GROMACS .gro file of C-alpha atoms in nm:
model
   86
    1UNK     CA    1   5.553   4.696   8.668
    2UNK     CA    2   5.278   4.939   8.767
    3UNK     CA    3   5.223   5.015   8.398
    4UNK     CA    4   5.194   4.644   8.320
    5UNK     CA    5   4.932   4.605   8.596
    6UNK     CA    6   4.739   4.900   8.453
    7UNK     CA    7   4.747   4.739   8.110
    8UNK     CA    8   4.623   4.410   8.257
    9UNK     CA    9   4.334   4.594   8.422
   10UNK     CA   10   4.246   4.752   8.088
   11UNK     CA   11   4.243   4.408   7.927
   12UNK     CA   12   4.020   4.272   8.204
   13UNK     CA   13   3.766   4.551   8.162
   14UNK     CA   14   3.763   4.520   7.786
   15UNK     CA   15   3.717   4.143   7.803
   16UNK     CA   16   3.407   4.156   8.027
   17UNK     CA   17   3.107   4.057   7.820
   18UNK     CA   18   2.838   3.791   7.842
   19UNK     CA   19   2.889   3.646   7.494
   20UNK     CA   20   3.176   3.440   7.364
   21UNK     CA   21   3.496   3.594   7.501
   22UNK     CA   22   3.673   3.811   7.246
   23UNK     CA   23   4.012   3.965   7.304
   24UNK     CA   24   4.026   4.345   7.319
   25UNK     CA   25   4.224   4.366   6.993
   26UNK     CA   26   4.416   4.689   6.951
   27UNK     CA   27   4.713   4.894   7.053
   28UNK     CA   28   4.752   5.126   7.351
   29UNK     CA   29   5.012   5.376   7.469
   30UNK     CA   30   5.053   5.488   7.829
   31UNK     CA   31   4.975   5.862   7.829
   32UNK     CA   32   5.222   5.945   8.104
   33UNK     CA   33   5.504   5.767   7.914
   34UNK     CA   34   5.442   5.704   7.541
   35UNK     CA   35   5.738   5.463   7.527
   36UNK     CA   36   5.525   5.208   7.719
   37UNK     CA   37   5.294   5.019   7.486
   38UNK     CA   38   5.053   4.726   7.483
   39UNK     CA   39   4.918   4.542   7.179
   40UNK     CA   40   4.666   4.258   7.173
   41UNK     CA   41   4.586   4.039   6.872
   42UNK     CA   42   4.284   3.825   6.786
   43UNK     CA   43   4.458   3.506   6.906
   44UNK     CA   44   4.477   3.631   7.269
   45UNK     CA   45   4.847   3.720   7.245
   46UNK     CA   46   4.979   4.040   7.400
   47UNK     CA   47   5.309   4.217   7.352
   48UNK     CA   48   5.456   4.559   7.402
   49UNK     CA   49   5.740   4.779   7.507
   50UNK     CA   50   5.833   4.891   7.858
   51UNK     CA   51   6.071   5.178   7.929
   52UNK     CA   52   6.360   4.952   7.831
   53UNK     CA   53   6.252   4.599   7.738
   54UNK     CA   54   5.989   4.427   7.527
   55UNK     CA   55   5.742   4.182   7.684
   56UNK     CA   56   5.504   3.924   7.540
   57UNK     CA   57   5.264   3.652   7.646
   58UNK     CA   58   4.928   3.492   7.601
   59UNK     CA   59   4.607   3.519   7.805
   60UNK     CA   60   4.261   3.368   7.825
   61UNK     CA   61   3.930   3.504   7.948
   62UNK     CA   62   3.800   3.314   8.252
   63UNK     CA   63   3.479   3.398   8.439
   64UNK     CA   64   3.497   3.775   8.482
   65UNK     CA   65   3.873   3.818   8.449
   66UNK     CA   66   4.186   3.714   8.268
   67UNK     CA   67   4.443   3.442   8.319
   68UNK     CA   68   4.791   3.475   8.180
   69UNK     CA   69   5.042   3.202   8.119
   70UNK     CA   70   5.411   3.266   8.129
   71UNK     CA   71   5.519   3.617   8.039
   72UNK     CA   72   5.846   3.664   7.855
   73UNK     CA   73   6.063   3.972   7.833
   74UNK     CA   74   6.394   4.083   7.696
   75UNK     CA   75   6.671   4.161   7.946
   76UNK     CA   76   6.848   4.463   7.803
   77UNK     CA   77   7.005   4.731   8.021
   78UNK     CA   78   6.932   5.097   7.954
   79UNK     CA   79   6.936   5.438   8.127
   80UNK     CA   80   6.565   5.397   8.222
   81UNK     CA   81   6.615   5.065   8.399
   82UNK     CA   82   6.491   5.209   8.731
   83UNK     CA   83   6.154   5.283   8.561
   84UNK     CA   84   6.148   4.927   8.431
   85UNK     CA   85   6.169   4.783   8.783
   86UNK     CA   86   5.921   5.036   8.926
   0.00000   0.00000   0.00000
């Protein structure tokens, strides 16, 4: 969960501009754990991989931050499940 918050903060910083809001399109990997990823497309969708499960959702730029709708995720069990909940 901490990794997901860090990714959200990265999105918020990248989305801060005074012009028409543009999503920070690209792909990122958490340096401390390369199995954790985040990808953002031009339609304001995000998706990625946690230590065990995939997640996905949509966001919009509002004022100086981001607003996310519902976030979906798979519910698979794996040996790294404790990292998933952390």
